[in-house]
């Protein structure tokens, strides 16, 4: 607030205002907005549009889970707030990204009865700190490391990732998918503590996805039955621009082989057909 006040930024911001639509009108952009305070709506014209809504606002939820027959709670990681909610519960976490690792760690710390990570395939685990808790980028972003040949830098980074990933594989994480376009990464905080939780069995892995939910059980696609009071879906988000006309939104997005939508923009910034839409 001090920064905004110092540089007079508040006069440029419309708080509690939702953008309902954005469309071309000649050389300008017509933006239709509505106030959440009084319901008042208006149209305004601009020379350029920057879309800064982020990509983490439309949760991706697997279809046909049979949630209605599940006696526990199912929620997406978007609605997760604190590990205390999971105390004493049997928790199944679906996914193997950053959120899955963070929530599983908090659940184990806060006294969950059990924590199982359910994932179809594994990923490459990047520890964000070394064995002594020092940030990894503090070691990598140095003059000495930068002066090394790129091949050696890549080798050292690969060794860092491979060691941690091997430990996860040893404790049940499925193998990462094959093919360079399918390889994923997940950042692991507190990796020393996390490895101890894996070794003690406080955090476990199960392979596959959700086939169905019944009573207090998760039936996996591999036929395994997991006891669960809480299912947390760390299944990512859909990238969408609901306020743009469909032809603009569709050309702003592309689909990967797995069906995921990602940004189709020049330098990941500019719309391919509209240079004033970024």
CSV table of C-alpha atoms in Angstrom, one decimal:
chain,number,residue,atom,x,y,z
A,1,UNK,CA,0.0,0.0,0.0
A,2,UNK,CA,2.9,2.4,0.8
A,3,UNK,CA,4.4,1.7,-2.6
A,4,UNK,CA,1.1,2.3,-4.4
A,5,UNK,CA,0.5,5.5,-2.4
A,6,UNK,CA,4.0,6.8,-3.1
A,7,UNK,CA,3.7,6.3,-6.8
A,8,UNK,CA,0.0,7.1,-7.2
A,9,UNK,CA,-0.9,3.7,-8.5
A,10,UNK,CA,-4.3,3.4,-6.9
A,11,UNK,CA,-5.8,5.9,-9.3
A,12,UNK,CA,-5.0,3.3,-12.0
A,13,UNK,CA,-6.7,0.4,-10.3
A,14,UNK,CA,-10.4,-0.5,-10.2
A,15,UNK,CA,-10.9,-2.6,-7.1
A,16,UNK,CA,-13.8,-5.0,-6.7
A,17,UNK,CA,-14.4,-4.9,-10.5
A,18,UNK,CA,-14.8,-7.9,-12.7
A,19,UNK,CA,-14.0,-7.9,-16.4
A,20,UNK,CA,-17.0,-9.5,-18.1
A,21,UNK,CA,-15.8,-9.4,-21.7
A,22,UNK,CA,-13.1,-8.1,-24.0
A,23,UNK,CA,-13.5,-7.7,-27.7
A,24,UNK,CA,-12.2,-5.8,-30.7
A,25,UNK,CA,-13.9,-2.6,-31.8
A,26,UNK,CA,-12.0,-1.1,-34.7
A,27,UNK,CA,-8.4,-0.2,-33.7
A,28,UNK,CA,-9.4,-0.3,-30.0
A,29,UNK,CA,-10.4,-2.9,-27.4
A,30,UNK,CA,-13.8,-2.6,-25.8
A,31,UNK,CA,-13.8,-3.8,-22.2
A,32,UNK,CA,-17.1,-4.4,-20.4
A,33,UNK,CA,-16.7,-4.4,-16.6
A,34,UNK,CA,-19.0,-4.7,-13.6
A,35,UNK,CA,-18.6,-3.5,-10.1
A,36,UNK,CA,-19.0,-5.9,-7.2
A,37,UNK,CA,-19.8,-3.1,-4.9
A,38,UNK,CA,-22.9,-1.6,-6.5
A,39,UNK,CA,-23.5,-3.8,-9.6
A,40,UNK,CA,-22.8,-0.8,-11.9
A,41,UNK,CA,-21.5,-1.8,-15.3
A,42,UNK,CA,-19.7,0.2,-18.0
A,43,UNK,CA,-17.8,-0.1,-21.2
A,44,UNK,CA,-14.3,1.4,-21.6
A,45,UNK,CA,-11.9,1.5,-24.6
A,46,UNK,CA,-8.2,0.8,-24.5
A,47,UNK,CA,-5.4,0.6,-27.0
A,48,UNK,CA,-3.8,-2.6,-25.6
A,49,UNK,CA,-4.8,-5.4,-23.2
A,50,UNK,CA,-2.5,-7.3,-20.9
A,51,UNK,CA,-4.1,-10.4,-19.4
A,52,UNK,CA,-2.6,-10.9,-15.9
A,53,UNK,CA,-5.2,-13.3,-14.4
A,54,UNK,CA,-2.7,-16.2,-14.0
A,55,UNK,CA,-3.4,-19.8,-14.7
A,56,UNK,CA,-4.4,-21.1,-11.3
A,57,UNK,CA,-8.1,-20.2,-11.1
A,58,UNK,CA,-10.0,-23.0,-12.8
A,59,UNK,CA,-9.3,-26.3,-11.1
A,60,UNK,CA,-9.0,-29.4,-13.2
A,61,UNK,CA,-11.1,-32.2,-11.6
A,62,UNK,CA,-11.2,-35.7,-13.0
A,63,UNK,CA,-14.7,-36.6,-14.3
A,64,UNK,CA,-16.9,-39.4,-13.1
A,65,UNK,CA,-15.3,-40.0,-9.7
A,66,UNK,CA,-18.5,-41.1,-8.0
A,67,UNK,CA,-18.1,-38.4,-5.4
A,68,UNK,CA,-21.8,-38.8,-4.4
A,69,UNK,CA,-21.1,-42.4,-3.0
A,70,UNK,CA,-18.0,-41.3,-1.0
A,71,UNK,CA,-18.6,-40.8,2.7
A,72,UNK,CA,-15.5,-38.6,3.2
A,73,UNK,CA,-14.5,-35.3,1.7
A,74,UNK,CA,-13.2,-34.7,-1.8
A,75,UNK,CA,-11.6,-31.3,-2.6
A,76,UNK,CA,-9.2,-29.8,-5.0
A,77,UNK,CA,-5.9,-28.4,-3.7
A,78,UNK,CA,-7.2,-24.9,-4.7
A,79,UNK,CA,-9.5,-25.0,-1.6
A,80,UNK,CA,-6.8,-26.5,0.7
A,81,UNK,CA,-5.6,-24.1,3.5
A,82,UNK,CA,-3.9,-25.9,6.4
A,83,UNK,CA,-2.7,-29.3,7.4
A,84,UNK,CA,-4.6,-29.1,10.7
A,85,UNK,CA,-7.8,-30.0,8.8
A,86,UNK,CA,-6.2,-33.4,8.1
A,87,UNK,CA,-5.2,-34.4,11.6
A,88,UNK,CA,-6.2,-38.0,12.4
A,89,UNK,CA,-7.5,-38.6,8.9
A,90,UNK,CA,-6.6,-41.2,6.3
A,91,UNK,CA,-5.6,-38.9,3.4
A,92,UNK,CA,-5.2,-39.8,-0.3
A,93,UNK,CA,-3.5,-37.2,-2.4
A,94,UNK,CA,-3.9,-37.5,-6.2
A,95,UNK,CA,-1.0,-36.2,-8.3
A,96,UNK,CA,2.7,-35.8,-8.0
A,97,UNK,CA,3.3,-32.1,-8.6
A,98,UNK,CA,4.4,-29.3,-6.2
A,99,UNK,CA,1.0,-29.1,-4.4
A,100,UNK,CA,1.0,-32.9,-3.8
A,101,UNK,CA,4.4,-32.8,-2.2
A,102,UNK,CA,3.6,-29.8,-0.1
A,103,UNK,CA,0.3,-31.0,1.1
A,104,UNK,CA,1.5,-34.6,1.8
A,105,UNK,CA,4.4,-33.1,3.9
A,106,UNK,CA,2.0,-30.9,5.9
A,107,UNK,CA,-0.5,-33.8,6.4
A,108,UNK,CA,2.2,-36.0,7.8
A,109,UNK,CA,3.5,-33.3,10.0
A,110,UNK,CA,0.1,-32.5,11.4
A,111,UNK,CA,-0.7,-36.0,12.5
A,112,UNK,CA,-2.7,-37.5,9.7
A,113,UNK,CA,-3.5,-41.2,10.4
A,114,UNK,CA,-2.0,-42.1,7.0
A,115,UNK,CA,-0.9,-40.3,3.8
A,116,UNK,CA,-0.9,-42.0,0.4
A,117,UNK,CA,0.1,-40.3,-2.9
A,118,UNK,CA,-1.8,-41.7,-5.8
A,119,UNK,CA,-0.2,-41.1,-9.2
A,120,UNK,CA,-0.3,-42.8,-12.6
A,121,UNK,CA,3.4,-42.0,-13.2
A,122,UNK,CA,6.3,-40.5,-11.3
A,123,UNK,CA,8.2,-37.3,-12.0
A,124,UNK,CA,11.7,-35.9,-11.5
A,125,UNK,CA,12.1,-34.5,-7.9
A,126,UNK,CA,14.1,-31.3,-7.6
A,127,UNK,CA,15.2,-30.5,-4.0
A,128,UNK,CA,15.1,-26.8,-3.3
A,129,UNK,CA,17.7,-27.2,-0.5
A,130,UNK,CA,20.7,-29.4,0.2
A,131,UNK,CA,21.1,-31.8,3.1
A,132,UNK,CA,21.9,-28.9,5.5
A,133,UNK,CA,18.9,-26.8,4.5
A,134,UNK,CA,20.8,-24.4,2.3
A,135,UNK,CA,18.8,-23.2,-0.7
A,136,UNK,CA,19.9,-25.0,-3.9
A,137,UNK,CA,19.9,-21.8,-6.0
A,138,UNK,CA,22.3,-20.3,-3.5
A,139,UNK,CA,24.8,-23.0,-4.5
A,140,UNK,CA,24.0,-23.0,-8.2
A,141,UNK,CA,23.8,-19.2,-8.8
A,142,UNK,CA,27.4,-18.5,-8.1
A,143,UNK,CA,30.3,-17.2,-10.1
A,144,UNK,CA,32.1,-20.5,-9.7
A,145,UNK,CA,29.2,-22.6,-10.9
A,146,UNK,CA,28.5,-20.1,-13.8
A,147,UNK,CA,32.1,-20.4,-14.9
A,148,UNK,CA,31.9,-24.2,-15.3
A,149,UNK,CA,31.3,-25.6,-18.8
A,150,UNK,CA,27.5,-26.0,-19.5
A,151,UNK,CA,28.0,-29.8,-19.9
A,152,UNK,CA,29.4,-30.0,-16.3
A,153,UNK,CA,26.7,-27.7,-14.9
A,154,UNK,CA,24.0,-29.9,-16.4
A,155,UNK,CA,25.7,-33.0,-15.1
A,156,UNK,CA,25.9,-31.6,-11.5
A,157,UNK,CA,22.2,-30.6,-11.7
A,158,UNK,CA,21.3,-34.0,-13.1
A,159,UNK,CA,23.1,-35.7,-10.2
A,160,UNK,CA,21.2,-33.6,-7.7
A,161,UNK,CA,17.8,-34.5,-9.2
A,162,UNK,CA,18.7,-38.1,-9.9
A,163,UNK,CA,19.6,-38.9,-6.3
A,164,UNK,CA,16.4,-37.5,-4.8
A,165,UNK,CA,14.2,-39.1,-7.6
A,166,UNK,CA,15.9,-42.5,-7.0
A,167,UNK,CA,15.0,-42.3,-3.3
A,168,UNK,CA,11.4,-41.7,-4.2
A,169,UNK,CA,11.4,-44.6,-6.7
A,170,UNK,CA,12.9,-46.8,-3.9
A,171,UNK,CA,9.8,-46.0,-1.8
A,172,UNK,CA,7.2,-46.7,-4.4
A,173,UNK,CA,6.9,-43.8,-6.7
A,174,UNK,CA,6.0,-45.1,-10.2
A,175,UNK,CA,8.6,-44.4,-12.9
A,176,UNK,CA,8.4,-41.1,-14.8
A,177,UNK,CA,6.9,-41.4,-18.3
A,178,UNK,CA,9.2,-42.0,-21.2
A,179,UNK,CA,9.9,-39.4,-23.9
A,180,UNK,CA,11.4,-35.9,-23.4
A,181,UNK,CA,8.1,-34.2,-24.0
A,182,UNK,CA,6.4,-36.1,-21.2
A,183,UNK,CA,9.1,-35.5,-18.5
A,184,UNK,CA,7.9,-33.5,-15.6
A,185,UNK,CA,9.5,-31.9,-12.5
A,186,UNK,CA,8.3,-31.1,-9.0
A,187,UNK,CA,10.0,-29.0,-6.4
A,188,UNK,CA,10.5,-30.6,-3.0
A,189,UNK,CA,10.8,-28.6,0.2
A,190,UNK,CA,12.4,-30.0,3.3
A,191,UNK,CA,13.7,-33.0,1.4
A,192,UNK,CA,15.6,-34.4,4.3
A,193,UNK,CA,12.5,-34.6,6.5
A,194,UNK,CA,10.5,-35.8,3.5
A,195,UNK,CA,12.8,-38.7,2.9
A,196,UNK,CA,12.6,-39.7,6.6
A,197,UNK,CA,8.8,-39.7,6.3
A,198,UNK,CA,9.1,-42.0,3.3
A,199,UNK,CA,11.5,-44.3,5.1
A,200,UNK,CA,9.2,-44.5,8.1
A,201,UNK,CA,6.1,-45.2,6.0
A,202,UNK,CA,4.3,-42.0,7.1
A,203,UNK,CA,4.1,-41.1,3.4
A,204,UNK,CA,3.4,-43.9,0.9
A,205,UNK,CA,2.9,-44.2,-2.8
A,206,UNK,CA,0.2,-46.0,-4.8
A,207,UNK,CA,0.3,-46.4,-8.6
A,208,UNK,CA,-2.7,-45.5,-10.9
A,209,UNK,CA,-5.6,-43.1,-10.9
A,210,UNK,CA,-9.0,-43.1,-9.3
A,211,UNK,CA,-11.4,-45.7,-10.8
A,212,UNK,CA,-14.2,-45.0,-8.3
A,213,UNK,CA,-15.0,-43.8,-4.8
A,214,UNK,CA,-17.1,-46.1,-2.5
A,215,UNK,CA,-17.9,-45.5,1.1
A,216,UNK,CA,-14.5,-44.7,2.7
A,217,UNK,CA,-12.5,-46.3,0.0
A,218,UNK,CA,-10.6,-45.2,-3.1
A,219,UNK,CA,-10.6,-47.8,-5.8
A,220,UNK,CA,-7.6,-47.3,-8.0
A,221,UNK,CA,-7.3,-48.1,-11.7
A,222,UNK,CA,-4.8,-50.8,-10.7
A,223,UNK,CA,-7.4,-52.5,-8.6
A,224,UNK,CA,-6.0,-51.5,-5.2
A,225,UNK,CA,-8.4,-50.3,-2.4
A,226,UNK,CA,-7.2,-47.4,-0.3
A,227,UNK,CA,-8.9,-46.5,3.0
A,228,UNK,CA,-9.6,-42.7,2.9
A,229,UNK,CA,-11.4,-40.0,4.9
A,230,UNK,CA,-10.1,-37.2,2.7
A,231,UNK,CA,-9.2,-37.1,-0.9
A,232,UNK,CA,-7.2,-34.0,-2.1
A,233,UNK,CA,-7.0,-33.6,-5.9
A,234,UNK,CA,-3.7,-32.1,-6.8
A,235,UNK,CA,-4.6,-32.4,-10.5
A,236,UNK,CA,-3.7,-29.0,-11.7
A,237,UNK,CA,-5.7,-26.3,-13.4
A,238,UNK,CA,-7.3,-25.5,-16.8
A,239,UNK,CA,-5.9,-22.5,-18.6
A,240,UNK,CA,-8.8,-20.4,-19.8
A,241,UNK,CA,-9.8,-16.9,-20.8
A,242,UNK,CA,-13.6,-16.8,-20.3
A,243,UNK,CA,-13.9,-13.0,-21.0
A,244,UNK,CA,-12.4,-13.3,-24.5
A,245,UNK,CA,-14.4,-14.2,-27.6
A,246,UNK,CA,-14.0,-17.9,-28.4
A,247,UNK,CA,-12.0,-17.3,-31.6
A,248,UNK,CA,-9.5,-15.2,-29.7
A,249,UNK,CA,-9.3,-17.5,-26.7
A,250,UNK,CA,-9.0,-20.7,-28.8
A,251,UNK,CA,-6.1,-19.2,-30.8
A,252,UNK,CA,-4.4,-18.1,-27.6
A,253,UNK,CA,-4.3,-21.7,-26.4
A,254,UNK,CA,-2.8,-24.9,-27.7
A,255,UNK,CA,-3.3,-28.5,-26.5
A,256,UNK,CA,-0.5,-30.9,-25.7
A,257,UNK,CA,-0.6,-34.6,-26.5
A,258,UNK,CA,-2.1,-35.3,-23.1
A,259,UNK,CA,-5.0,-32.8,-23.8
A,260,UNK,CA,-3.6,-30.1,-21.4
A,261,UNK,CA,-4.1,-26.6,-22.6
A,262,UNK,CA,-1.1,-24.3,-22.6
A,263,UNK,CA,-0.4,-20.8,-23.8
A,264,UNK,CA,0.1,-20.3,-27.5
A,265,UNK,CA,1.8,-16.9,-27.6
A,266,UNK,CA,4.9,-15.4,-29.2
A,267,UNK,CA,7.7,-15.5,-26.5
A,268,UNK,CA,4.9,-16.7,-24.2
A,269,UNK,CA,3.6,-13.1,-24.1
A,270,UNK,CA,1.9,-11.9,-27.3
A,271,UNK,CA,-1.2,-13.2,-29.0
A,272,UNK,CA,-0.2,-14.8,-32.4
A,273,UNK,CA,-2.7,-12.7,-34.3
A,274,UNK,CA,-3.2,-9.6,-32.1
A,275,UNK,CA,0.0,-7.8,-31.1
A,276,UNK,CA,-1.9,-5.5,-28.7
A,277,UNK,CA,-3.2,-8.5,-26.7
A,278,UNK,CA,-0.6,-9.9,-24.3
